[in-house]
PDB file of C-alpha atoms (C1' of nucleotides) in Angstrom:
ATOM      1  CA  MET H 210       0.000   0.000   0.000  1.00  0.00           C
ATOM      2  CA  GLN H 211       1.454   3.300  -1.085  1.00  0.00           C
ATOM      3  CA  CYS H 212       0.864   6.150   1.309  1.00  0.00           C
ATOM      4  CA  GLU H 213       1.835   9.748   1.695  1.00  0.00           C
ATOM      5  CA  PRO H 214       4.117  10.269   4.677  1.00  0.00           C
ATOM      6  CA  HIS H 215       1.450  12.043   6.689  1.00  0.00           C
ATOM      7  CA  GLN H 216      -0.891   9.161   5.973  1.00  0.00           C
ATOM      8  CA  ILE H 217       1.586   6.761   7.475  1.00  0.00           C
ATOM      9  CA  ASP H 218       1.847   8.936  10.547  1.00  0.00           C
ATOM     10  CA  LYS H 219      -1.900   8.856  10.894  1.00  0.00           C
ATOM     11  CA  HIS H 220      -1.865   5.087  10.832  1.00  0.00           C
ATOM     12  CA  LYS H 221       0.820   4.971  13.482  1.00  0.00           C
ATOM     13  CA  LYS H 222      -1.103   7.357  15.685  1.00  0.00           C
ATOM     14  CA  LYS H 223      -4.185   5.223  15.369  1.00  0.00           C
ATOM     15  CA  MET H 224      -2.245   2.079  16.145  1.00  0.00           C
ATOM     16  CA  MET H 225      -0.928   3.765  19.251  1.00  0.00           C
ATOM     17  CA  ALA H 226      -4.389   4.806  20.321  1.00  0.00           C
ATOM     18  CA  VAL H 227      -5.635   1.254  19.994  1.00  0.00           C
ATOM     19  CA  GLN H 228      -2.702   0.129  22.113  1.00  0.00           C
ATOM     20  CA  ASP H 229      -3.548   2.687  24.754  1.00  0.00           C
ATOM     21  CA  SER H 230      -7.072   1.330  24.924  1.00  0.00           C
ATOM     22  CA  MET H 231      -5.903  -2.225  25.142  1.00  0.00           C
ATOM     23  CA  ASP H 232      -3.413  -1.454  27.887  1.00  0.00           C
ATOM     24  CA  VAL H 233      -6.374  -0.614  30.066  1.00  0.00           C
ATOM     25  CA  LEU H 234      -8.928  -3.075  28.763  1.00  0.00           C
ATOM     26  CA  SER H 235      -7.071  -6.223  27.825  1.00  0.00           C
ATOM     27  CA  GLY H 236      -6.969  -9.297  29.944  1.00  0.00           C
ATOM     28  CA  LYS H 237      -9.443 -12.062  30.310  1.00  0.00           C
ATOM     29  CA  TRP H 238     -11.940 -10.250  32.536  1.00  0.00           C
ATOM     30  CA  LYS H 239     -11.923  -6.446  32.310  1.00  0.00           C
ATOM     31  CA  ILE H 240     -14.432  -5.997  29.535  1.00  0.00           C
ATOM     32  CA  SER H 241     -16.837  -8.472  31.078  1.00  0.00           C
ATOM     33  CA  ILE H 242     -16.630  -6.750  34.447  1.00  0.00           C
ATOM     34  CA  ILE H 243     -17.265  -3.368  32.905  1.00  0.00           C
ATOM     35  CA  SER H 244     -20.179  -4.812  30.962  1.00  0.00           C
ATOM     36  CA  SER H 245     -21.730  -6.180  34.090  1.00  0.00           C
ATOM     37  CA  ILE H 246     -21.535  -2.857  35.872  1.00  0.00           C
ATOM     38  CA  CYS H 247     -22.620  -1.012  32.752  1.00  0.00           C
ATOM     39  CA  TYR H 248     -25.734  -3.088  32.133  1.00  0.00           C
ATOM     40  CA  TYR H 249     -26.922  -2.913  35.722  1.00  0.00           C
ATOM     41  CA  ASN H 250     -25.759   0.666  36.429  1.00  0.00           C
ATOM     42  CA  LYS H 251     -24.784  -0.262  39.965  1.00  0.00           C
ATOM     43  CA  ARG H 252     -23.571  -3.636  40.990  1.00  0.00           C
ATOM     44  CA  ARG H 253     -22.226  -5.230  44.140  1.00  0.00           C
ATOM     45  CA  PHE H 254     -19.094  -7.298  44.379  1.00  0.00           C
ATOM     46  CA  SER H 255     -20.924 -10.583  44.764  1.00  0.00           C
ATOM     47  CA  ASP H 256     -23.261  -9.725  41.923  1.00  0.00           C
ATOM     48  CA  ILE H 257     -20.402  -9.151  39.534  1.00  0.00           C
ATOM     49  CA  LEU H 258     -18.862 -12.369  40.790  1.00  0.00           C
ATOM     50  CA  ASN H 259     -22.023 -14.053  39.593  1.00  0.00           C
ATOM     51  CA  ASP H 260     -22.378 -12.152  36.339  1.00  0.00           C
ATOM     52  CA  VAL H 261     -18.898 -12.861  35.092  1.00  0.00           C
ATOM     53  CA  ASP H 262     -18.803 -16.552  34.415  1.00  0.00           C
ATOM     54  CA  GLY H 263     -15.813 -18.316  35.900  1.00  0.00           C
ATOM     55  CA  ILE H 264     -14.037 -15.440  37.584  1.00  0.00           C
ATOM     56  CA  SER H 265     -12.591 -15.963  41.069  1.00  0.00           C
ATOM     57  CA  ASN H 266     -12.949 -13.452  43.867  1.00  0.00           C
ATOM     58  CA  ARG H 267      -9.231 -12.928  43.871  1.00  0.00           C
ATOM     59  CA  MET H 268      -9.206 -11.908  40.228  1.00  0.00           C
ATOM     60  CA  LEU H 269     -12.323  -9.796  40.536  1.00  0.00           C
ATOM     61  CA  SER H 270     -10.817  -7.915  43.423  1.00  0.00           C
ATOM     62  CA  LYS H 271      -7.592  -7.338  41.524  1.00  0.00           C
ATOM     63  CA  GLU H 272      -9.250  -6.270  38.299  1.00  0.00           C
ATOM     64  CA  LEU H 273     -11.644  -3.896  40.029  1.00  0.00           C
ATOM     65  CA  LYS H 274      -8.728  -2.249  41.743  1.00  0.00           C
ATOM     66  CA  GLU H 275      -7.011  -1.695  38.413  1.00  0.00           C
ATOM     67  CA  LEU H 276     -10.173  -0.303  36.879  1.00  0.00           C
ATOM     68  CA  GLU H 277     -10.493   2.041  39.816  1.00  0.00           C
ATOM     69  CA  ILE H 278      -6.921   3.231  39.368  1.00  0.00           C
ATOM     70  CA  ASN H 279      -7.662   3.911  35.720  1.00  0.00           C
ATOM     71  CA  GLN H 280     -10.696   5.900  36.795  1.00  0.00           C
ATOM     72  CA  LEU H 281     -13.196   3.778  34.956  1.00  0.00           C
ATOM     73  CA  VAL H 282     -14.990   2.503  38.033  1.00  0.00           C
ATOM     74  CA  LYS H 283     -16.089   4.087  41.268  1.00  0.00           C
ATOM     75  CA  ARG H 284     -16.243   2.120  44.488  1.00  0.00           C
ATOM     76  CA  THR H 285     -18.687   2.939  47.260  1.00  0.00           C
ATOM     77  CA  VAL H 286     -18.792   1.247  50.636  1.00  0.00           C
ATOM     78  CA  LEU H 287     -22.298   1.134  52.016  1.00  0.00           C
ATOM     79  CA  ASP H 288     -22.977   1.364  55.712  1.00  0.00           C
ATOM     80  CA  THR H 289     -24.692  -1.974  56.111  1.00  0.00           C
ATOM     81  CA  HIS H 290     -24.066  -5.061  58.205  1.00  0.00           C
ATOM     82  CA  PRO H 291     -22.171  -6.835  56.954  1.00  0.00           C
ATOM     83  CA  VAL H 292     -20.501  -4.328  54.700  1.00  0.00           C
ATOM     84  CA  THR H 293     -21.716  -4.018  51.133  1.00  0.00           C
ATOM     85  CA  VAL H 294     -19.747  -2.459  48.313  1.00  0.00           C
ATOM     86  CA  GLU H 295     -21.250  -0.980  45.217  1.00  0.00           C
ATOM     87  CA  TYR H 296     -19.459  -0.407  41.958  1.00  0.00           C
ATOM     88  CA  GLU H 297     -20.506   1.933  39.210  1.00  0.00           C
ATOM     89  CA  LEU H 298     -18.908   3.399  36.128  1.00  0.00           C
ATOM     90  CA  THR H 299     -17.394   6.833  36.331  1.00  0.00           C
ATOM     91  CA  GLU H 300     -18.234   9.357  33.666  1.00  0.00           C
ATOM     92  CA  HIS H 301     -15.081   8.327  31.905  1.00  0.00           C
ATOM     93  CA  GLY H 302     -16.024   4.681  32.266  1.00  0.00           C
ATOM     94  CA  LEU H 303     -19.417   5.398  30.772  1.00  0.00           C
ATOM     95  CA  THR H 304     -17.765   6.492  27.546  1.00  0.00           C
ATOM     96  CA  LEU H 305     -17.057   2.810  27.014  1.00  0.00           C
ATOM     97  CA  LYS H 306     -20.756   2.097  26.591  1.00  0.00           C
ATOM     98  CA  THR H 307     -20.589   2.313  22.810  1.00  0.00           C
ATOM     99  CA  ILE H 308     -17.776  -0.194  22.716  1.00  0.00           C
ATOM    100  CA  ILE H 309     -19.611  -2.534  25.069  1.00  0.00           C
ATOM    101  CA  ASN H 310     -22.703  -2.371  22.884  1.00  0.00           C
ATOM    102  CA  ASN H 311     -20.668  -3.005  19.771  1.00  0.00           C
ATOM    103  CA  LEU H 312     -18.961  -5.968  21.364  1.00  0.00           C
ATOM    104  CA  THR H 313     -22.326  -7.328  22.441  1.00  0.00           C
ATOM    105  CA  ASP H 314     -23.761  -7.065  18.948  1.00  0.00           C
ATOM    106  CA  TRP H 315     -20.644  -8.447  17.366  1.00  0.00           C
ATOM    107  CA  GLY H 316     -20.562 -11.363  19.793  1.00  0.00           C
ATOM    108  CA  MET H 317     -24.080 -12.349  18.793  1.00  0.00           C
ATOM    109  CA  GLU H 318     -23.283 -12.183  15.101  1.00  0.00           C
ATOM    110  CA  HIS H 319     -20.074 -14.082  15.643  1.00  0.00           C
ATOM    111  CA  ARG H 320     -21.883 -16.832  17.506  1.00  0.00           C
ATOM    112  CA  LYS H 321     -24.369 -17.179  14.662  1.00  0.00           C
ATOM    113  CA  LYS H 322     -21.602 -17.199  12.081  1.00  0.00           C
ATOM    114  CA  ILE H 323     -18.933 -19.369  13.660  1.00  0.00           C
ATOM    115  CA  ILE H 324     -20.192 -21.226  16.672  1.00  0.00           C
ATOM    116  CA  GLY H 325     -23.838 -21.543  15.803  1.00  0.00           C
ATOM    117  CA  VAL H 326     -23.710 -22.207  12.064  1.00  0.00           C
TER     118      VAL H 326
ATOM    119  CA  MET V 214     -31.520  -3.111  40.827  1.00  0.00           C
ATOM    120  CA  GLN V 215     -34.971  -4.616  40.520  1.00  0.00           C
ATOM    121  CA  CYS V 216     -35.671  -6.249  37.210  1.00  0.00           C
ATOM    122  CA  GLU V 217     -38.364  -8.283  35.590  1.00  0.00           C
ATOM    123  CA  PRO V 218     -37.273 -11.845  34.955  1.00  0.00           C
ATOM    124  CA  HIS V 219     -37.055 -11.359  31.216  1.00  0.00           C
ATOM    125  CA  GLN V 220     -34.920  -8.289  31.804  1.00  0.00           C
ATOM    126  CA  ILE V 221     -32.461 -10.355  33.783  1.00  0.00           C
ATOM    127  CA  ASP V 222     -32.339 -12.889  30.971  1.00  0.00           C
ATOM    128  CA  LYS V 223     -31.552 -10.087  28.549  1.00  0.00           C
ATOM    129  CA  HIS V 224     -28.630  -8.988  30.670  1.00  0.00           C
ATOM    130  CA  LYS V 225     -27.298 -12.523  30.861  1.00  0.00           C
ATOM    131  CA  LYS V 226     -27.576 -12.918  27.114  1.00  0.00           C
ATOM    132  CA  LYS V 227     -25.666  -9.712  26.595  1.00  0.00           C
ATOM    133  CA  MET V 228     -23.014 -10.743  29.062  1.00  0.00           C
ATOM    134  CA  MET V 229     -22.638 -13.989  27.163  1.00  0.00           C
ATOM    135  CA  ALA V 230     -22.329 -12.169  23.866  1.00  0.00           C
ATOM    136  CA  VAL V 231     -19.568  -9.989  25.257  1.00  0.00           C
ATOM    137  CA  GLN V 232     -17.808 -13.127  26.458  1.00  0.00           C
ATOM    138  CA  ASP V 233     -18.090 -14.665  23.018  1.00  0.00           C
ATOM    139  CA  SER V 234     -16.437 -11.608  21.516  1.00  0.00           C
ATOM    140  CA  MET V 235     -13.679 -11.603  24.064  1.00  0.00           C
ATOM    141  CA  ASP V 236     -12.974 -15.300  23.605  1.00  0.00           C
ATOM    142  CA  VAL V 237     -11.884 -14.421  20.088  1.00  0.00           C
ATOM    143  CA  LEU V 238     -10.397 -10.981  20.626  1.00  0.00           C
ATOM    144  CA  SER V 239      -8.812 -10.963  24.048  1.00  0.00           C
ATOM    145  CA  GLY V 240      -5.131 -11.277  24.643  1.00  0.00           C
ATOM    146  CA  LYS V 241      -2.380  -8.757  24.416  1.00  0.00           C
ATOM    147  CA  TRP V 242      -2.082  -8.610  20.621  1.00  0.00           C
ATOM    148  CA  LYS V 243      -5.185  -9.627  18.654  1.00  0.00           C
ATOM    149  CA  ILE V 244      -6.879  -6.258  18.471  1.00  0.00           C
ATOM    150  CA  SER V 245      -3.673  -4.508  17.488  1.00  0.00           C
ATOM    151  CA  ILE V 246      -2.980  -7.023  14.763  1.00  0.00           C
ATOM    152  CA  ILE V 247      -6.484  -6.671  13.382  1.00  0.00           C
ATOM    153  CA  SER V 248      -6.133  -2.894  13.508  1.00  0.00           C
ATOM    154  CA  SER V 249      -2.926  -3.009  11.542  1.00  0.00           C
ATOM    155  CA  ILE V 250      -4.468  -5.099   8.808  1.00  0.00           C
ATOM    156  CA  CYS V 251      -7.648  -3.075   8.921  1.00  0.00           C
ATOM    157  CA  TYR V 252      -5.987   0.297   8.533  1.00  0.00           C
ATOM    158  CA  TYR V 253      -3.754  -0.783   5.662  1.00  0.00           C
ATOM    159  CA  ASN V 254      -6.278  -3.131   3.987  1.00  0.00           C
ATOM    160  CA  LYS V 255      -3.545  -5.576   3.056  1.00  0.00           C
ATOM    161  CA  ARG V 256      -0.438  -6.129   5.077  1.00  0.00           C
ATOM    162  CA  ARG V 257       2.540  -8.437   4.978  1.00  0.00           C
ATOM    163  CA  PHE V 258       3.850 -10.436   7.902  1.00  0.00           C
ATOM    164  CA  SER V 259       6.906  -8.269   8.378  1.00  0.00           C
ATOM    165  CA  ASP V 260       4.839  -5.094   8.106  1.00  0.00           C
ATOM    166  CA  ILE V 261       2.532  -6.186  10.892  1.00  0.00           C
ATOM    167  CA  LEU V 262       5.595  -7.156  12.893  1.00  0.00           C
ATOM    168  CA  ASN V 263       6.622  -3.528  12.595  1.00  0.00           C
ATOM    169  CA  ASP V 264       3.205  -2.002  13.172  1.00  0.00           C
ATOM    170  CA  VAL V 265       2.517  -3.819  16.385  1.00  0.00           C
ATOM    171  CA  ASP V 266       4.968  -2.465  18.863  1.00  0.00           C
ATOM    172  CA  GLY V 267       6.834  -5.101  20.830  1.00  0.00           C
ATOM    173  CA  ILE V 268       5.369  -8.258  19.336  1.00  0.00           C
ATOM    174  CA  SER V 269       7.706 -11.158  18.543  1.00  0.00           C
ATOM    175  CA  ASN V 270       7.505 -13.155  15.335  1.00  0.00           C
ATOM    176  CA  ARG V 271       6.572 -16.219  17.329  1.00  0.00           C
ATOM    177  CA  MET V 272       3.541 -14.520  18.827  1.00  0.00           C
ATOM    178  CA  LEU V 273       2.513 -12.855  15.588  1.00  0.00           C
ATOM    179  CA  SER V 274       2.601 -16.171  13.820  1.00  0.00           C
ATOM    180  CA  LYS V 275       0.545 -17.812  16.549  1.00  0.00           C
ATOM    181  CA  GLU V 276      -2.031 -15.059  16.778  1.00  0.00           C
ATOM    182  CA  LEU V 277      -2.493 -14.815  13.025  1.00  0.00           C
ATOM    183  CA  LYS V 278      -3.152 -18.527  12.914  1.00  0.00           C
ATOM    184  CA  GLU V 279      -5.862 -18.198  15.542  1.00  0.00           C
ATOM    185  CA  LEU V 280      -7.427 -15.284  13.724  1.00  0.00           C
ATOM    186  CA  GLU V 281      -7.428 -17.339  10.559  1.00  0.00           C
ATOM    187  CA  ILE V 282      -9.133 -20.228  12.320  1.00  0.00           C
ATOM    188  CA  ASN V 283     -11.776 -17.837  13.588  1.00  0.00           C
ATOM    189  CA  GLN V 284     -12.244 -16.642  10.031  1.00  0.00           C
ATOM    190  CA  LEU V 285     -11.363 -13.048  10.731  1.00  0.00           C
ATOM    191  CA  VAL V 286      -8.248 -12.980   8.614  1.00  0.00           C
ATOM    192  CA  LYS V 287      -7.373 -14.361   5.205  1.00  0.00           C
ATOM    193  CA  ARG V 288      -3.840 -15.457   4.369  1.00  0.00           C
ATOM    194  CA  THR V 289      -2.473 -15.308   0.849  1.00  0.00           C
ATOM    195  CA  VAL V 290       0.926 -16.597  -0.206  1.00  0.00           C
ATOM    196  CA  LEU V 291       2.339 -14.569  -3.059  1.00  0.00           C
ATOM    197  CA  ASP V 292       4.477 -16.159  -5.736  1.00  0.00           C
ATOM    198  CA  THR V 293       7.595 -14.091  -5.131  1.00  0.00           C
ATOM    199  CA  HIS V 294      11.177 -14.851  -4.248  1.00  0.00           C
ATOM    200  CA  PRO V 295      11.566 -15.126  -1.374  1.00  0.00           C
ATOM    201  CA  VAL V 296       7.986 -15.900  -0.471  1.00  0.00           C
ATOM    202  CA  THR V 297       5.754 -13.050   0.646  1.00  0.00           C
ATOM    203  CA  VAL V 298       2.547 -13.494   2.596  1.00  0.00           C
ATOM    204  CA  GLU V 299      -0.286 -11.036   2.630  1.00  0.00           C
ATOM    205  CA  TYR V 300      -2.955 -10.814   5.258  1.00  0.00           C
ATOM    206  CA  GLU V 301      -6.311  -9.148   4.884  1.00  0.00           C
ATOM    207  CA  LEU V 302      -9.559  -9.128   6.812  1.00  0.00           C
ATOM    208  CA  THR V 303     -12.341 -11.432   5.698  1.00  0.00           C
ATOM    209  CA  GLU V 304     -15.807 -10.044   5.311  1.00  0.00           C
ATOM    210  CA  HIS V 305     -16.519 -11.224   8.814  1.00  0.00           C
ATOM    211  CA  GLY V 306     -13.331  -9.604  10.046  1.00  0.00           C
ATOM    212  CA  LEU V 307     -14.332  -6.347   8.438  1.00  0.00           C
ATOM    213  CA  THR V 308     -17.380  -6.194  10.680  1.00  0.00           C
ATOM    214  CA  LEU V 309     -14.918  -5.368  13.450  1.00  0.00           C
ATOM    215  CA  LYS V 310     -14.117  -2.053  11.821  1.00  0.00           C
ATOM    216  CA  THR V 311     -16.602  -0.143  13.972  1.00  0.00           C
ATOM    217  CA  ILE V 312     -15.084  -1.564  17.121  1.00  0.00           C
ATOM    218  CA  ILE V 313     -11.569  -0.737  15.945  1.00  0.00           C
ATOM    219  CA  ASN V 314     -12.588   2.831  15.208  1.00  0.00           C
ATOM    220  CA  ASN V 315     -14.266   3.194  18.567  1.00  0.00           C
ATOM    221  CA  LEU V 316     -11.253   1.794  20.360  1.00  0.00           C
ATOM    222  CA  THR V 317      -9.053   4.216  18.452  1.00  0.00           C
ATOM    223  CA  ASP V 318     -11.175   7.185  19.427  1.00  0.00           C
ATOM    224  CA  TRP V 319     -11.503   6.023  22.994  1.00  0.00           C
ATOM    225  CA  GLY V 320      -7.782   5.452  23.276  1.00  0.00           C
ATOM    226  CA  MET V 321      -7.105   9.030  22.246  1.00  0.00           C
ATOM    227  CA  GLU V 322      -9.579  10.408  24.751  1.00  0.00           C
ATOM    228  CA  HIS V 323      -8.220   8.154  27.438  1.00  0.00           C
ATOM    229  CA  ARG V 324      -4.690   9.327  26.791  1.00  0.00           C
ATOM    230  CA  LYS V 325      -5.780  12.930  27.112  1.00  0.00           C
ATOM    231  CA  LYS V 326      -7.719  12.207  30.271  1.00  0.00           C
ATOM    232  CA  ILE V 327      -5.429   9.873  32.184  1.00  0.00           C
ATOM    233  CA  ILE V 328      -1.973   9.698  30.723  1.00  0.00           C
ATOM    234  CA  GLY V 329      -1.712  13.113  29.160  1.00  0.00           C
ATOM    235  CA  VAL V 330      -3.377  15.319  31.762  1.00  0.00           C
TER     236      VAL V 330
ATOM    237  C1'  DC Z 108      10.633 -13.275   3.942  1.00  0.00           C
ATOM    238  C1'  DA Z 109       7.721 -16.007   6.741  1.00  0.00           C
ATOM    239  C1'  DG Z 110       7.539 -18.846  10.279  1.00  0.00           C
ATOM    240  C1'  DG Z 111       8.767 -23.234  12.966  1.00  0.00           C
ATOM    241  C1'  DA Z 112      11.541 -25.328  17.002  1.00  0.00           C
ATOM    242  C1'  DT Z 113      13.500 -24.921  21.306  1.00  0.00           C
ATOM    243  C1'  DC Z 114      14.230 -23.201  25.719  1.00  0.00           C
ATOM    244  C1'  DC Z 115      13.276 -20.402  29.370  1.00  0.00           C
ATOM    245  C1'  DT Z 116      10.902 -16.885  32.473  1.00  0.00           C
ATOM    246  C1'  DA Z 117       7.295 -14.089  34.184  1.00  0.00           C
ATOM    247  C1'  DT Z 118       2.902 -13.569  35.423  1.00  0.00           C
ATOM    248  C1'  DA Z 119      -1.810 -14.520  35.019  1.00  0.00           C
ATOM    249  C1'  DC Z 120      -4.828 -17.200  37.048  1.00  0.00           C
ATOM    250  C1'  DG Z 121      -7.277 -20.771  40.068  1.00  0.00           C
ATOM    251  C1'  DA Z 122      -8.298 -23.070  44.641  1.00  0.00           C
ATOM    252  C1'  DT Z 123      -8.599 -22.790  49.181  1.00  0.00           C
ATOM    253  C1'  DA Z 124      -8.640 -20.880  53.542  1.00  0.00           C
ATOM    254  C1'  DC Z 125      -9.031 -16.895  56.496  1.00  0.00           C
ATOM    255  C1'  DT Z 126     -10.778 -12.125  58.533  1.00  0.00           C
ATOM    256  C1'  DG Z 127     -13.230  -7.611  59.914  1.00  0.00           C
TER     257       DG Z 127
ATOM    258  C1'  DC F  29     -20.233  -9.559  52.415  1.00  0.00           C
ATOM    259  C1'  DA F  30     -16.029  -8.121  50.501  1.00  0.00           C
ATOM    260  C1'  DG F  31     -12.154  -8.876  50.369  1.00  0.00           C
ATOM    261  C1'  DT F  32      -6.689 -10.681  51.579  1.00  0.00           C
ATOM    262  C1'  DA F  33      -3.086 -14.252  51.967  1.00  0.00           C
ATOM    263  C1'  DT F  34      -0.869 -18.165  50.429  1.00  0.00           C
ATOM    264  C1'  DC F  35       0.338 -21.523  47.393  1.00  0.00           C
ATOM    265  C1'  DG F  36       0.604 -23.904  43.160  1.00  0.00           C
ATOM    266  C1'  DT F  37      -0.087 -24.477  37.997  1.00  0.00           C
ATOM    267  C1'  DA F  38      -0.647 -23.188  33.386  1.00  0.00           C
ATOM    268  C1'  DT F  39      -0.020 -20.407  29.920  1.00  0.00           C
ATOM    269  C1'  DA F  40       1.630 -16.277  27.733  1.00  0.00           C
ATOM    270  C1'  DG F  41       5.264 -14.624  25.942  1.00  0.00           C
ATOM    271  C1'  DG F  42      10.493 -13.371  24.952  1.00  0.00           C
ATOM    272  C1'  DA F  43      15.082 -14.642  22.848  1.00  0.00           C
ATOM    273  C1'  DT F  44      17.506 -17.094  19.808  1.00  0.00           C
ATOM    274  C1'  DC F  45      18.451 -20.012  16.135  1.00  0.00           C
ATOM    275  C1'  DC F  46      17.086 -22.530  12.036  1.00  0.00           C
ATOM    276  C1'  DT F  47      15.002 -23.411   7.194  1.00  0.00           C
ATOM    277  C1'  DG F  48      12.496 -23.480   2.532  1.00  0.00           C
TER     278       DG F  48
END
DNA sequence: CAGGATCCTATACGATACTG
DNA sequence: CAGTATCGTATAGGATCCTG
């Protein structure tokens, strides 16, 4: 593919941007966790544990912490007995909604196409 | 969150769909590889090796094979000396374009917001 | 050039048990 | 309930060398 130099730069910039996204979102669980919180608006630890098929509490705890650090998720401790913790998306986290929806749609199509046949 | 039973089922279905997508796309490299091919339309092995920052030939080879199996990528051996191999997205792979674009945009925003500040 | 083979390491992840 | 601690395994992944 022949490209003008500034075209090539554009491609590189875009590749970098994708990498930046993936640095935050990649891993086996992150997207699923975000989806869970996103679809239910607010979600407790044990609920997410149930939503995300196969995840262990250790992993969930670790991943949520990372998402919090990256300011995608907000953690609220409720004053109940025993303690309850609620997770919700931050405003920045909410900007992922489009991507979640796209991945949901694509997953359904993919299942039809490849798995379902 | 109180939901009607059929609402809950909807959420579960969506969660499953996201999982299906991630089964194919997750991992450190897949999305970047697809982006590279997507942005350039056709791309040779060594080009992708250059586009995707930090990937080793071993990994690239492995990931491309998986993408081929999942029918996202088409591999064409060109009759040159020495051999050249071109990769392009299949029609099914092209349906990921929206997601790639969204991830690109989101990555740029995220950089501004978190990394760049 | 494209990629396979080999070897090795890091870390991602799971299972289980424990605590405020 | 929402985690943390500990331990063990599996896999992801890097480096290097080799070949048609």
